Coordinates of C-alpha atoms and ligand atoms in Angstrom, one line a residue:
M1 CA -23.4 -17.3 -11.0
A2 CA -23.5 -14.4 -8.0
R3 CA -19.6 -12.9 -9.3
L4 CA -19.6 -10.6 -6.6
D5 CA -15.9 -8.9 -7.6
P6 CA -15.2 -7.6 -10.7
H7 CA -12.1 -8.5 -10.5
S8 CA -12.6 -11.6 -9.7
Y9 CA -14.2 -15.3 -11.3
A10 CA -14.7 -16.3 -7.6
D11 CA -18.4 -17.2 -7.8
D12 CA -19.6 -17.1 -3.9
S13 CA -22.5 -19.9 -5.6
Q14 CA -19.6 -22.8 -5.8
P15 CA -17.4 -24.1 -3.2
Q16 CA -15.0 -22.0 -1.6
V17 CA -11.5 -22.6 -0.7
A18 CA -11.4 -22.8 3.5
R19 CA -7.9 -22.9 3.7
F20 CA -4.6 -23.7 1.3
T21 CA -1.1 -24.9 2.0
W22 CA 1.4 -23.9 -0.3
R23 CA 4.7 -25.0 -1.1
A24 CA 7.4 -23.0 -3.6
R25 CA 10.6 -23.1 -4.3
V26 CA 12.9 -20.5 -5.4
D27 CA 14.9 -20.3 -8.2
F28 CA 16.2 -17.1 -8.7
G29 CA 18.6 -18.2 -12.1
S30 CA 14.9 -18.9 -14.3
R31 CA 13.0 -16.3 -11.8
T32 CA 10.7 -18.7 -11.3
L33 CA 8.5 -20.6 -8.5
T34 CA 8.0 -24.4 -8.4
C35 CA 4.8 -24.8 -6.7
E36 CA 2.0 -27.4 -5.3
V37 CA -0.9 -26.2 -3.8
D38 CA -3.0 -27.8 -1.7
L39 CA -6.8 -27.0 -1.7
H40 CA -9.2 -27.9 1.5
F41 CA -12.8 -26.9 0.8
A42 CA -14.7 -26.7 4.1
A43 CA -16.7 -30.0 3.7
P44 CA -16.6 -32.7 1.1
S45 CA -17.7 -31.1 -2.2
Q46 CA -18.5 -30.9 -5.7
G47 CA -18.8 -29.3 -9.4
V48 CA -17.2 -26.2 -10.5
V49 CA -15.1 -24.2 -8.6
D50 CA -13.7 -21.2 -10.7
L51 CA -9.9 -20.1 -9.5
D52 CA -8.4 -16.9 -10.3
T53 CA -5.0 -17.5 -12.2
R54 CA -2.3 -15.3 -13.9
E55 CA 0.8 -17.0 -16.4
L56 CA 0.4 -19.7 -14.1
T57 CA 2.2 -22.9 -16.0
I58 CA 0.1 -25.8 -14.6
D59 CA 1.6 -28.9 -14.7
S60 CA -1.0 -30.8 -13.0
V61 CA -3.9 -31.3 -11.1
S62 CA -5.1 -34.2 -8.8
G63 CA -8.4 -35.1 -7.0
A64 CA -10.1 -32.6 -10.2
R65 CA -11.1 -32.3 -13.6
F66 CA -9.0 -28.8 -14.8
E67 CA -9.5 -26.6 -17.8
L68 CA -7.3 -23.1 -17.9
A69 CA -9.3 -20.6 -20.0
A70 CA -7.6 -17.9 -22.3
G71 CA -6.2 -15.0 -20.2
E72 CA -7.6 -11.7 -20.3
P73 CA -5.8 -8.4 -19.8
I74 CA -7.1 -7.5 -16.5
L75 CA -8.7 -10.6 -14.9
G76 CA -6.4 -13.3 -15.9
A77 CA -7.2 -16.8 -16.6
R78 CA -9.6 -18.7 -15.1
L79 CA -8.7 -22.1 -14.2
R80 CA -11.7 -24.3 -13.9
L81 CA -11.8 -27.0 -11.6
T82 CA -14.5 -29.2 -12.0
L83 CA -14.6 -31.5 -8.2
P84 CA -16.4 -35.3 -8.2
S85 CA -18.9 -35.5 -5.3
G86 CA -17.3 -36.0 -2.0
T87 CA -13.8 -33.5 -2.8
S88 CA -12.3 -32.3 0.6
K89 CA -8.8 -31.6 -1.1
V90 CA -7.3 -30.6 -4.6
T91 CA -4.0 -30.5 -5.3
I92 CA -2.3 -28.1 -7.6
A93 CA 1.6 -28.2 -9.6
Y94 CA 2.2 -25.2 -11.0
R95 CA 5.0 -22.9 -12.6
T96 CA 5.0 -19.1 -12.0
Q97 CA 6.4 -16.8 -14.7
P98 CA 9.8 -14.6 -15.0
G99 CA 7.2 -11.4 -15.3
A100 CA 4.4 -13.0 -12.4
S101 CA 2.8 -9.5 -11.4
A102 CA 2.9 -9.8 -7.7
L103 CA 6.7 -10.4 -7.7
Q104 CA 9.7 -8.2 -8.2
W105 CA 13.5 -10.3 -8.8
L106 CA 16.2 -7.8 -7.9
E107 CA 20.0 -8.8 -8.9
P108 CA 22.8 -8.8 -6.3
A109 CA 23.1 -5.1 -7.8
Q110 CA 19.9 -3.7 -6.8
T111 CA 20.4 -3.7 -3.0
A112 CA 22.4 -2.6 -0.8
G113 CA 24.6 -5.4 0.3
G114 CA 25.5 -5.7 -3.2
T115 CA 26.4 -9.7 -3.0
Q116 CA 23.0 -11.3 -2.9
P117 CA 19.7 -11.3 -4.1
F118 CA 16.8 -10.2 -3.6
L119 CA 12.7 -11.1 -4.1
F120 CA 9.9 -10.1 -2.6
S121 CA 6.0 -10.0 -3.2
Q122 CA 3.2 -7.2 -3.5
C123 CA 0.1 -9.0 -4.1
Q124 CA -2.3 -5.8 -3.6
A125 CA -4.5 -5.7 -5.4
I126 CA -5.1 -8.3 -7.7
H127 CA -1.4 -9.8 -8.3
A128 CA -2.0 -13.2 -6.2
R129 CA -3.3 -15.0 -8.5
S130 CA -0.2 -14.5 -10.3
L131 CA 1.9 -16.5 -7.7
V132 CA -1.5 -18.7 -6.3
P133 CA -4.5 -20.1 -7.6
L134 CA -7.1 -19.2 -5.6
Q135 CA -10.8 -17.3 -5.2
D136 CA -9.0 -14.0 -5.7
S137 CA -10.9 -11.5 -4.4
P138 CA -11.1 -9.4 -0.4
R139 CA -14.5 -11.3 0.3
C140 CA -13.1 -15.1 -0.3
R141 CA -10.6 -14.7 3.9
V142 CA -8.0 -18.0 3.9
P143 CA -5.9 -18.9 6.8
Y144 CA -2.7 -20.9 5.3
E145 CA 0.5 -23.0 5.9
A146 CA 3.8 -22.3 3.5
V147 CA 6.7 -23.7 3.3
L148 CA 9.8 -21.4 1.3
T149 CA 12.8 -23.5 -0.6
V150 CA 15.1 -20.8 -0.9
P151 CA 19.1 -20.9 -1.2
R152 CA 20.8 -21.6 2.0
A153 CA 22.7 -18.3 2.2
L154 CA 19.0 -16.8 2.6
R155 CA 16.0 -15.7 5.2
A156 CA 12.6 -15.8 3.9
V157 CA 10.0 -13.7 5.8
M158 CA 6.6 -13.6 5.6
G159 CA 3.2 -11.8 6.4
A160 CA 3.0 -15.4 8.5
A161 CA 3.9 -16.6 11.7
P162 CA 7.8 -18.4 10.9
V163 CA 7.6 -22.3 12.4
S164 CA 10.7 -23.6 11.7
R165 CA 14.0 -23.5 9.7
V166 CA 15.4 -26.7 7.8
E167 CA 18.9 -27.0 6.1
E168 CA 18.8 -29.5 3.3
G169 CA 22.3 -29.3 1.2
E170 CA 22.5 -25.8 -0.6
V171 CA 18.6 -25.1 0.2
V172 CA 16.6 -24.5 3.3
H173 CA 13.2 -25.1 3.7
E174 CA 11.5 -22.1 5.9
S175 CA 8.1 -23.1 7.0
F176 CA 5.3 -19.9 8.2
V177 CA 1.7 -21.0 9.6
M178 CA -0.8 -17.5 8.8
S179 CA -4.1 -19.6 11.5
Q180 CA -6.0 -16.3 10.6
P181 CA -8.5 -15.6 7.6
I182 CA -6.5 -13.3 5.1
P183 CA -7.8 -12.0 1.9
P184 CA -5.5 -13.2 -0.4
Y185 CA -4.0 -9.1 -1.3
L186 CA -2.2 -10.2 1.7
L187 CA -0.1 -12.6 1.1
A188 CA 3.5 -11.4 1.1
F189 CA 6.7 -12.7 1.7
A190 CA 10.2 -11.9 0.9
V191 CA 13.6 -13.3 0.3
G192 CA 17.2 -11.8 0.1
E193 CA 20.2 -11.2 3.2
L194 CA 18.0 -9.9 5.6
A195 CA 19.3 -9.8 9.5
S196 CA 17.0 -7.7 12.7
R197 CA 16.5 -5.8 15.8
D198 CA 14.3 -6.4 18.4
L199 CA 11.7 -2.7 18.6
S200 CA 9.9 -4.5 21.4
P201 CA 8.6 -7.9 22.8
R202 CA 6.2 -8.0 20.1
S203 CA 7.9 -6.1 16.9
R204 CA 11.6 -5.9 15.1
V205 CA 12.5 -4.7 12.1
W206 CA 13.6 -7.0 9.2
A207 CA 16.3 -5.3 6.8
E208 CA 19.5 -5.7 4.7
P209 CA 22.1 -5.6 7.6
S210 CA 24.0 -3.1 6.9
V211 CA 20.5 -0.7 6.6
V212 CA 19.0 -2.7 9.8
D213 CA 20.4 -0.4 12.5
A214 CA 19.3 3.1 10.8
A215 CA 15.6 1.4 10.5
A216 CA 15.9 0.3 14.1
W217 CA 16.7 3.8 15.1
E218 CA 13.8 5.1 12.9
F219 CA 11.5 3.0 13.6
A220 CA 11.5 3.2 17.9
E221 CA 8.4 5.0 18.3
V222 CA 6.4 1.1 16.7
E223 CA 5.7 0.2 20.2
A224 CA 4.3 3.9 21.3
M225 CA 2.2 3.6 18.4
M226 CA 0.6 0.7 18.9
V227 CA -0.5 1.5 22.6
A228 CA -1.9 4.8 21.2
A229 CA -3.6 2.5 18.4
E230 CA -4.9 -0.2 21.2
S231 CA -5.8 2.7 23.3
L232 CA -8.3 3.9 20.3
Y233 CA -9.2 0.6 18.7
G234 CA -8.6 -2.3 21.0
P235 CA -6.1 -4.8 21.2
Y236 CA -4.1 -5.6 18.5
D237 CA -5.0 -8.6 17.1
W238 CA -2.6 -10.3 15.0
E239 CA 0.0 -10.9 17.8
R240 CA 3.2 -9.1 16.0
F241 CA 3.8 -6.0 14.0
D242 CA 7.0 -6.5 12.6
L243 CA 8.3 -4.6 9.5
L244 CA 10.4 -5.5 6.5
T245 CA 12.7 -2.8 5.4
M246 CA 12.4 -3.2 1.5
P247 CA 14.8 -2.1 -1.1
P248 CA 15.1 1.0 -2.7
S249 CA 12.6 -0.4 -5.7
F250 CA 9.5 -1.7 -3.6
P251 CA 7.1 0.8 -5.1
Y252 CA 4.8 1.7 -2.5
G253 CA 5.3 4.2 0.7
G254 CA 4.1 0.9 3.2
M255 CA 1.9 -2.5 2.6
E256 CA 0.0 -3.5 5.7
N257 CA 0.9 -7.5 5.1
P258 CA -0.5 -8.9 8.2
R259 CA 2.1 -9.4 11.5
L260 CA 5.0 -8.0 9.4
T261 CA 4.3 -4.4 7.0
F262 CA 6.8 -3.7 4.2
V263 CA 8.0 -0.1 4.1
T264 CA 10.5 1.8 1.6
P265 CA 13.5 2.6 2.4
A266 CA 13.1 6.4 1.8
L267 CA 11.1 6.8 5.4
V268 CA 15.0 5.6 7.4
V269 CA 16.0 9.5 6.9
G270 CA 17.4 9.8 10.5
D271 CA 14.9 12.0 11.8
R272 CA 11.8 10.0 12.3
S273 CA 10.1 12.0 9.9
L274 CA 8.4 10.2 7.8
V275 CA 7.1 7.5 9.9
D276 CA 3.0 8.6 9.7
V277 CA 3.6 5.8 7.0
V278 CA 4.2 3.5 9.2
A279 CA 0.5 4.6 11.8
H280 CA -0.9 4.4 8.8
E281 CA -0.1 0.7 8.0
L282 CA -0.2 0.0 11.9
A283 CA -4.2 1.3 11.3
H284 CA -4.6 -1.2 9.1
S285 CA -4.2 -4.2 10.9
W286 CA -8.0 -3.2 12.2
T287 CA -9.4 -1.0 9.3
G288 CA -8.5 -3.0 5.8
N289 CA -6.8 -6.0 7.1
L290 CA -10.0 -6.9 10.2
V291 CA -12.9 -5.5 8.1
T292 CA -11.6 -5.4 4.6
N293 CA -13.4 -3.9 1.8
A294 CA -15.7 -6.2 -0.4
N295 CA -13.6 -5.3 -3.6
A296 CA -11.8 -2.6 -5.4
E297 CA -15.1 -0.6 -6.1
H298 CA -15.3 0.4 -2.5
F299 CA -11.4 1.0 -1.6
W300 CA -12.1 3.8 0.2
L301 CA -12.8 1.5 3.0
N302 CA -9.9 0.5 3.4
E303 CA -7.8 3.6 2.5
G304 CA -10.3 6.4 3.8
F305 CA -10.5 4.7 7.0
T306 CA -6.9 4.2 7.4
V307 CA -6.0 7.7 7.2
Y308 CA -8.5 8.5 9.8
A309 CA -6.8 6.2 11.9
E310 CA -3.6 6.8 11.2
R311 CA -4.2 10.7 12.3
R312 CA -5.8 10.3 15.4
I313 CA -2.9 7.9 16.1
I314 CA -0.6 10.9 15.3
E315 CA -3.2 13.1 17.5
V316 CA -2.3 11.0 20.0
L317 CA 1.4 10.9 19.8
H318 CA 2.2 14.0 18.3
G319 CA -1.0 16.4 18.9
V320 CA -3.5 18.3 16.9
E321 CA -0.8 20.5 15.1
A322 CA 0.4 17.1 13.6
H323 CA -3.1 16.0 12.6
A324 CA -3.7 19.2 11.5
L325 CA -0.4 19.8 9.1
S326 CA -1.1 16.3 7.9
S327 CA -4.8 16.7 7.3
A328 CA -4.0 20.2 5.4
L329 CA -1.3 18.3 3.3
G330 CA -3.4 15.5 2.3
R331 CA -6.5 18.2 1.3
R332 CA -3.3 19.8 -1.1
E333 CA -2.9 16.3 -2.7
L334 CA -6.6 15.5 -3.0
D335 CA -6.8 18.3 -4.7
A336 CA -4.7 18.2 -7.6
A337 CA -5.7 14.4 -7.7
V338 CA -9.2 15.2 -8.5
A339 CA -8.1 18.5 -11.2
Q340 CA -5.7 15.7 -12.5
F341 CA -8.7 13.2 -13.2
A342 CA -10.4 15.6 -14.7
S343 CA -11.2 13.6 -17.4
A344 CA -12.5 10.7 -15.3
P345 CA -15.0 12.2 -13.2
G346 CA -16.2 9.3 -12.2
L347 CA -12.8 8.2 -10.7
T348 CA -12.7 10.8 -7.9
R349 CA -16.6 8.8 -6.2
L350 CA -16.3 7.1 -2.9
R351 CA -18.0 4.4 -4.6
T352 CA -16.2 3.8 -7.8
E353 CA -17.5 1.5 -10.4
L354 CA -14.1 -0.9 -11.7
N355 CA -16.2 -3.0 -14.2
G356 CA -12.8 -3.2 -17.3
I357 CA -10.7 -1.3 -15.2
D358 CA -7.4 -2.5 -13.4
P359 CA -7.2 -1.5 -10.0
D360 CA -3.5 -0.3 -10.5
E361 CA -4.9 2.0 -12.6
A362 CA -8.0 3.8 -11.0
F363 CA -5.2 4.1 -7.5
S364 CA -5.3 7.6 -6.5
V365 CA -5.1 9.4 -3.0
V366 CA -9.0 10.3 -3.6
P367 CA -10.3 7.0 -1.5
Y368 CA -7.7 7.8 0.9
E369 CA -8.5 11.6 1.3
K370 CA -12.0 12.2 0.1
G371 CA -13.0 9.1 2.2
F372 CA -10.6 10.8 5.4
L373 CA -12.4 14.2 4.8
F374 CA -16.1 12.6 4.8
L375 CA -15.0 10.4 7.9
C376 CA -14.1 14.0 9.3
L377 CA -17.4 15.1 8.2
L378 CA -19.7 12.7 9.9
E379 CA -17.2 12.8 13.0
R380 CA -18.3 16.6 13.7
Q381 CA -22.0 15.8 13.0
V382 CA -22.2 13.6 15.9
G383 CA -19.6 14.3 17.8
R384 CA -16.1 12.8 18.4
P385 CA -17.3 10.5 21.4
A386 CA -20.3 9.3 19.7
F387 CA -18.5 8.5 16.1
E388 CA -15.9 7.1 17.6
A389 CA -18.0 4.6 19.5
W390 CA -19.7 4.0 16.3
L391 CA -16.3 3.7 14.8
K392 CA -15.9 0.6 17.5
R393 CA -19.1 -1.1 16.5
W394 CA -18.4 -1.4 13.3
L395 CA -15.1 -2.8 13.1
S396 CA -16.0 -5.1 15.7
A397 CA -19.3 -6.2 13.8
H398 CA -17.3 -7.1 10.5
R399 CA -14.2 -8.6 12.5
F400 CA -12.5 -10.9 9.7
G401 CA -15.3 -9.8 7.4
A402 CA -16.0 -8.0 4.0
V403 CA -17.9 -4.5 3.2
T404 CA -19.1 -2.8 1.2
T405 CA -20.2 1.0 1.3
E406 CA -23.7 -0.2 1.0
D407 CA -23.0 -1.9 4.4
F408 CA -21.3 1.4 5.6
L409 CA -24.8 4.0 4.7
A410 CA -26.5 1.2 6.3
S411 CA -25.0 1.5 9.7
V412 CA -24.2 4.6 9.4
E413 CA -28.0 5.8 8.9
G414 CA -28.8 3.0 11.4
D415 CA -27.1 4.3 14.2
F416 CA -27.3 8.2 13.2
P417 CA -31.3 8.2 11.5
G418 CA -30.9 11.2 9.7
V419 CA -27.6 12.2 9.8
L420 CA -26.4 10.8 6.5
A421 CA -29.0 13.5 4.5
A422 CA -27.4 15.9 6.7
V423 CA -24.1 15.8 5.8
R424 CA -25.4 15.4 2.2
A425 CA -23.8 11.9 1.7
P426 CA -25.1 11.0 -1.8
E427 CA -22.9 14.1 -2.9
W428 CA -20.2 12.2 -1.0
V429 CA -20.3 8.5 -2.1
D430 CA -21.9 8.8 -5.9
G431 CA -20.9 12.2 -6.7
A432 CA -17.1 13.4 -8.2
G433 CA -14.4 15.9 -6.5
V434 CA -15.2 17.5 -3.3
P435 CA -18.4 18.5 -1.9
S436 CA -18.3 22.6 -0.5
N437 CA -18.9 20.7 2.8
A438 CA -16.0 19.4 3.2
P439 CA -14.6 20.0 7.0
S440 CA -11.4 22.3 7.0
F441 CA -8.7 22.1 9.9
S442 CA -7.0 24.7 11.6
S443 CA -3.9 24.8 13.2
A444 CA -1.5 27.8 14.5
R445 CA 1.3 26.3 12.3
L446 CA -0.4 25.6 9.1
A447 CA -1.9 29.6 9.4
A448 CA 2.2 30.4 10.0
V449 CA 2.8 28.8 6.8
E450 CA -0.6 29.7 4.8
A451 CA 0.8 33.7 6.2
L452 CA 4.0 33.6 4.7
G453 CA 2.6 33.0 0.8
S454 CA 5.5 33.4 -1.4
T455 CA 7.7 34.6 1.4
A456 CA 10.6 32.6 2.8
P457 CA 10.8 31.4 6.4
E458 CA 13.0 33.2 9.0
A459 CA 16.5 31.2 9.9
E460 CA 14.3 30.9 13.7
L461 CA 11.3 29.5 11.8
A462 CA 12.6 27.3 9.2
K463 CA 14.8 25.4 12.1
R464 CA 11.9 24.7 13.7
W465 CA 9.6 23.3 10.8
S466 CA 8.9 19.6 10.3
P467 CA 8.8 18.4 6.7
T468 CA 5.5 18.9 6.5
E469 CA 5.8 22.2 6.6
W470 CA 8.2 22.2 4.2
V471 CA 6.4 20.2 1.8
L472 CA 3.5 22.4 2.4
W473 CA 5.0 25.6 1.8
L474 CA 6.8 24.6 -1.7
D475 CA 3.8 22.8 -2.8
R476 CA 1.9 26.6 -2.1
L477 CA 4.3 28.6 -3.9
P478 CA 3.7 30.3 -7.3
R479 CA 4.4 27.6 -10.7
S480 CA 6.8 28.9 -13.0
L481 CA 8.9 31.2 -10.3
P482 CA 11.5 33.1 -11.4
V483 CA 14.4 31.1 -12.3
E484 CA 16.9 33.7 -10.2
M485 CA 14.2 33.2 -6.9
L486 CA 14.7 29.6 -7.0
R487 CA 18.5 29.9 -6.8
A488 CA 18.0 32.6 -3.6
L489 CA 16.3 29.5 -2.2
E490 CA 18.7 27.3 -2.9
A491 CA 21.5 29.4 -1.0
R492 CA 19.7 29.7 1.4
F493 CA 17.8 26.2 2.3
S494 CA 19.7 23.9 0.2
L495 CA 15.9 21.4 -0.2
S496 CA 17.1 20.2 -3.3
G497 CA 20.0 18.4 -1.6
S498 CA 17.9 17.2 1.2
K499 CA 18.1 14.0 2.6
N500 CA 14.2 13.7 3.4
P501 CA 12.6 12.3 0.1
E502 CA 9.5 14.1 0.7
I503 CA 11.1 17.7 0.8
A504 CA 13.4 16.7 -2.2
V505 CA 10.4 16.1 -4.2
A506 CA 8.5 19.0 -3.4
W507 CA 11.5 20.9 -4.6
A508 CA 12.6 19.0 -7.4
R509 CA 8.6 19.6 -8.9
L510 CA 8.9 23.2 -8.1
A511 CA 11.8 23.8 -9.7
L512 CA 11.1 21.5 -12.3
S513 CA 7.4 23.6 -13.4
A514 CA 9.9 26.8 -13.3
G515 CA 12.0 25.4 -16.0
D516 CA 14.7 25.6 -14.1
A517 CA 17.3 22.9 -15.6
S518 CA 20.1 22.8 -13.2
V519 CA 17.3 20.8 -10.9
L520 CA 18.3 18.0 -13.3
P521 CA 20.7 15.5 -11.9
R522 CA 19.1 15.5 -9.2
V523 CA 15.8 14.6 -10.0
E524 CA 18.0 12.3 -12.4
S525 CA 19.2 10.6 -8.8
L526 CA 15.8 11.1 -7.0
V527 CA 14.1 9.0 -9.7
G528 CA 17.4 6.1 -10.1
T529 CA 17.7 5.7 -6.3
Y530 CA 13.8 5.0 -5.4
G531 CA 11.3 3.3 -6.9
R532 CA 8.1 4.5 -4.9
M533 CA 5.5 5.7 -7.6
K534 CA 4.6 8.5 -5.2
Y535 CA 8.0 10.0 -6.0
L536 CA 8.6 9.0 -9.7
K537 CA 4.6 10.0 -10.6
P538 CA 5.3 13.8 -10.0
L539 CA 9.2 13.8 -11.0
Y540 CA 8.2 12.4 -14.5
A541 CA 5.1 14.1 -15.4
G542 CA 6.7 17.3 -13.8
L543 CA 9.4 16.4 -16.7
M544 CA 7.5 15.8 -19.6
A545 CA 5.3 18.6 -19.1
R546 CA 8.4 20.8 -20.5
P547 CA 8.9 20.2 -23.8
E548 CA 13.0 20.9 -23.2
F549 CA 13.3 18.0 -20.1
V550 CA 11.0 15.8 -22.4
Q551 CA 14.3 13.6 -23.6
V552 CA 15.9 13.8 -20.0
A553 CA 12.0 12.1 -18.9
R554 CA 12.7 9.3 -21.5
A555 CA 16.7 9.4 -21.2
C556 CA 16.1 8.4 -17.3
F557 CA 13.5 5.9 -18.2
G558 CA 15.5 4.3 -20.6
K559 CA 18.2 4.3 -17.5
F560 CA 16.0 2.7 -14.6
K561 CA 13.3 1.2 -16.2
A562 CA 15.1 -2.2 -15.2
R563 CA 15.1 -1.4 -11.5
Y564 CA 11.1 0.2 -11.6
H565 CA 8.7 -2.6 -9.9
P566 CA 6.9 -4.0 -13.1
I567 CA 4.3 -1.8 -11.4
A568 CA 5.7 1.4 -11.6
Q569 CA 7.3 0.4 -14.7
S570 CA 3.5 0.3 -16.5
V571 CA 2.8 3.6 -14.6
V572 CA 5.9 5.2 -15.9
A573 CA 5.8 4.0 -19.0
R574 CA 2.0 5.4 -19.3
L575 CA 3.3 9.2 -18.5
V576 CA 6.7 9.2 -20.4
G577 CA 4.5 7.6 -23.8
Ligands
LIG1 N1 -2.1 -0.8 0.9 C1 -1.5 0.4 1.0 C2 -0.8 0.0 -0.5 C3 -1.5 -0.2 -1.4 C4 -2.5 0.1 -2.3 C5 -0.8 -1.1 -2.7 C6 -3.1 -0.7 -3.4 C7 -1.2 -1.8 -3.7 C8 -2.9 -1.6 -4.1 C9 -0.9 0.8 1.7 O1 -1.7 0.9 3.1 C10 -0.4 2.8 1.5 O2 -1.9 3.4 1.5 N2 0.3 3.2 1.5 C11 0.4 4.1 1.0 C12 1.1 5.3 2.5 C13 0.5 6.6 3.1 C14 -0.9 6.6 2.7 C15 0.8 6.5 4.5 C16 2.0 4.3 0.2 O3 2.1 3.3 -0.1 O4 2.1 5.9 -0.1
LIG2 ZN1 -3.3 2.0 3.1

């Protein structure tokens, strides 16, 4: 018995699924997928195979005996197959539940077009099991083929290569193939009324028709980003890098689904100022999608490395000032997260212990920003050229593999003997909080923001500020400012109405903490527009922190809950109690 992932029943001493073929019929009326999956084993196999499932109704299994255990709260229900000797394929017929945790089903009214429904998946961290019975651990990479059957008026897209679209009466069968082995959390699809625009020969953006031109303008820089990323980390391995602009309820900023990154429409602000999220998801094509954390306890190896790579791409494209500003903002977010975890300091380590903990609940910026700082520290210790050469070796040594913190430590120690001790690596990896030798970042623009303190920028300076500078300045203002001061700032800069949600949210947090009730309509419009958890969490928390706004928080949640993604619903539910 060798279960290597606290969030999966997968056992690596058992036969491993080598590839799968998935057929799913999408029914918007009943909000179910009616599916069949062929699981292929590498060699004729026999004996027990434990799969992960969550809320699946198993109709039949051909080629093996099966036993579905009772569902566990985090893991879901183990599906135990017993293969007769010489089994190379098992076919499972099953249905998903309307509440499948990987899916959000949207009514037409929740889309930009308003006339067609929309469906999308979000499998990271452990939701793939609510779509397909699989060994749902990032260690268990699989290539797959899929056929999605959807209403003919709609289009299906996947994080896979499209093969064909065949109409049959009222439906259309859309076929895809993902020939590279992926961890199950990267299984992804969406169905809706979608149009596309080419951004370059190897990239296009998909979105609802009314959004697609604005999205194409916003993301025009993608090819330049790909060239920058390739100059740092070697050739792009996934052939295409397409983007799907999601409906506003998408709970994340972006999701690095292979060949088809999903992004929130909140990035489409008309000034290309939020495309660092795209750089981040692109960077995952190397850090994460090629070299994957072996399980959620090593999540920092995905996200810390990706933030490091994202900021290097930004540095190549926009210079060291942009790198320093974004790193400084990251540090502020990290300090706030560490403060919030005061009662669960274990979650502020890089290497975490998540037995019995849902990865969605453990999620925070800590693995992102503390991981980033640790890598920058190592970079400074050994010098950038040596560090980047190591990073390339690490990426090529573990291509299409899964890595643990122990692998990382062994690799660094092997290439740079003594360096781990010199940077006090144990404090970083297994200690709580941010060690005192964390690197800091200096830049003239950052210094200018810091020098202002609580003073407002002159009009000339304000005009040159990027959204990151605005957010940094707002975040550094004392909480509980006098309301008259807020009014004066608002009169000068109209930040509450900013089209850029990063600025609008930073402003709203400030105003809420000052108890300024005049910001409530804006807060309501923000939590009613975006389902991105990065915005929902501080806004609801900001409301709940003022006794006089608690009722507003509960009323907003009651009103908008149905719009939120199931993961966001439970996160906000916990906040508003
Ligand atoms: N892979 C993550 C999103 C994710 C993490 C989904 C864990 C589910 C579980 C993605 O790459 C990400 O980090 N997105 C960030 C982007 C930001 C750091 C630039 C986000 O959504 O805000
Ligand atoms: Zn990421």
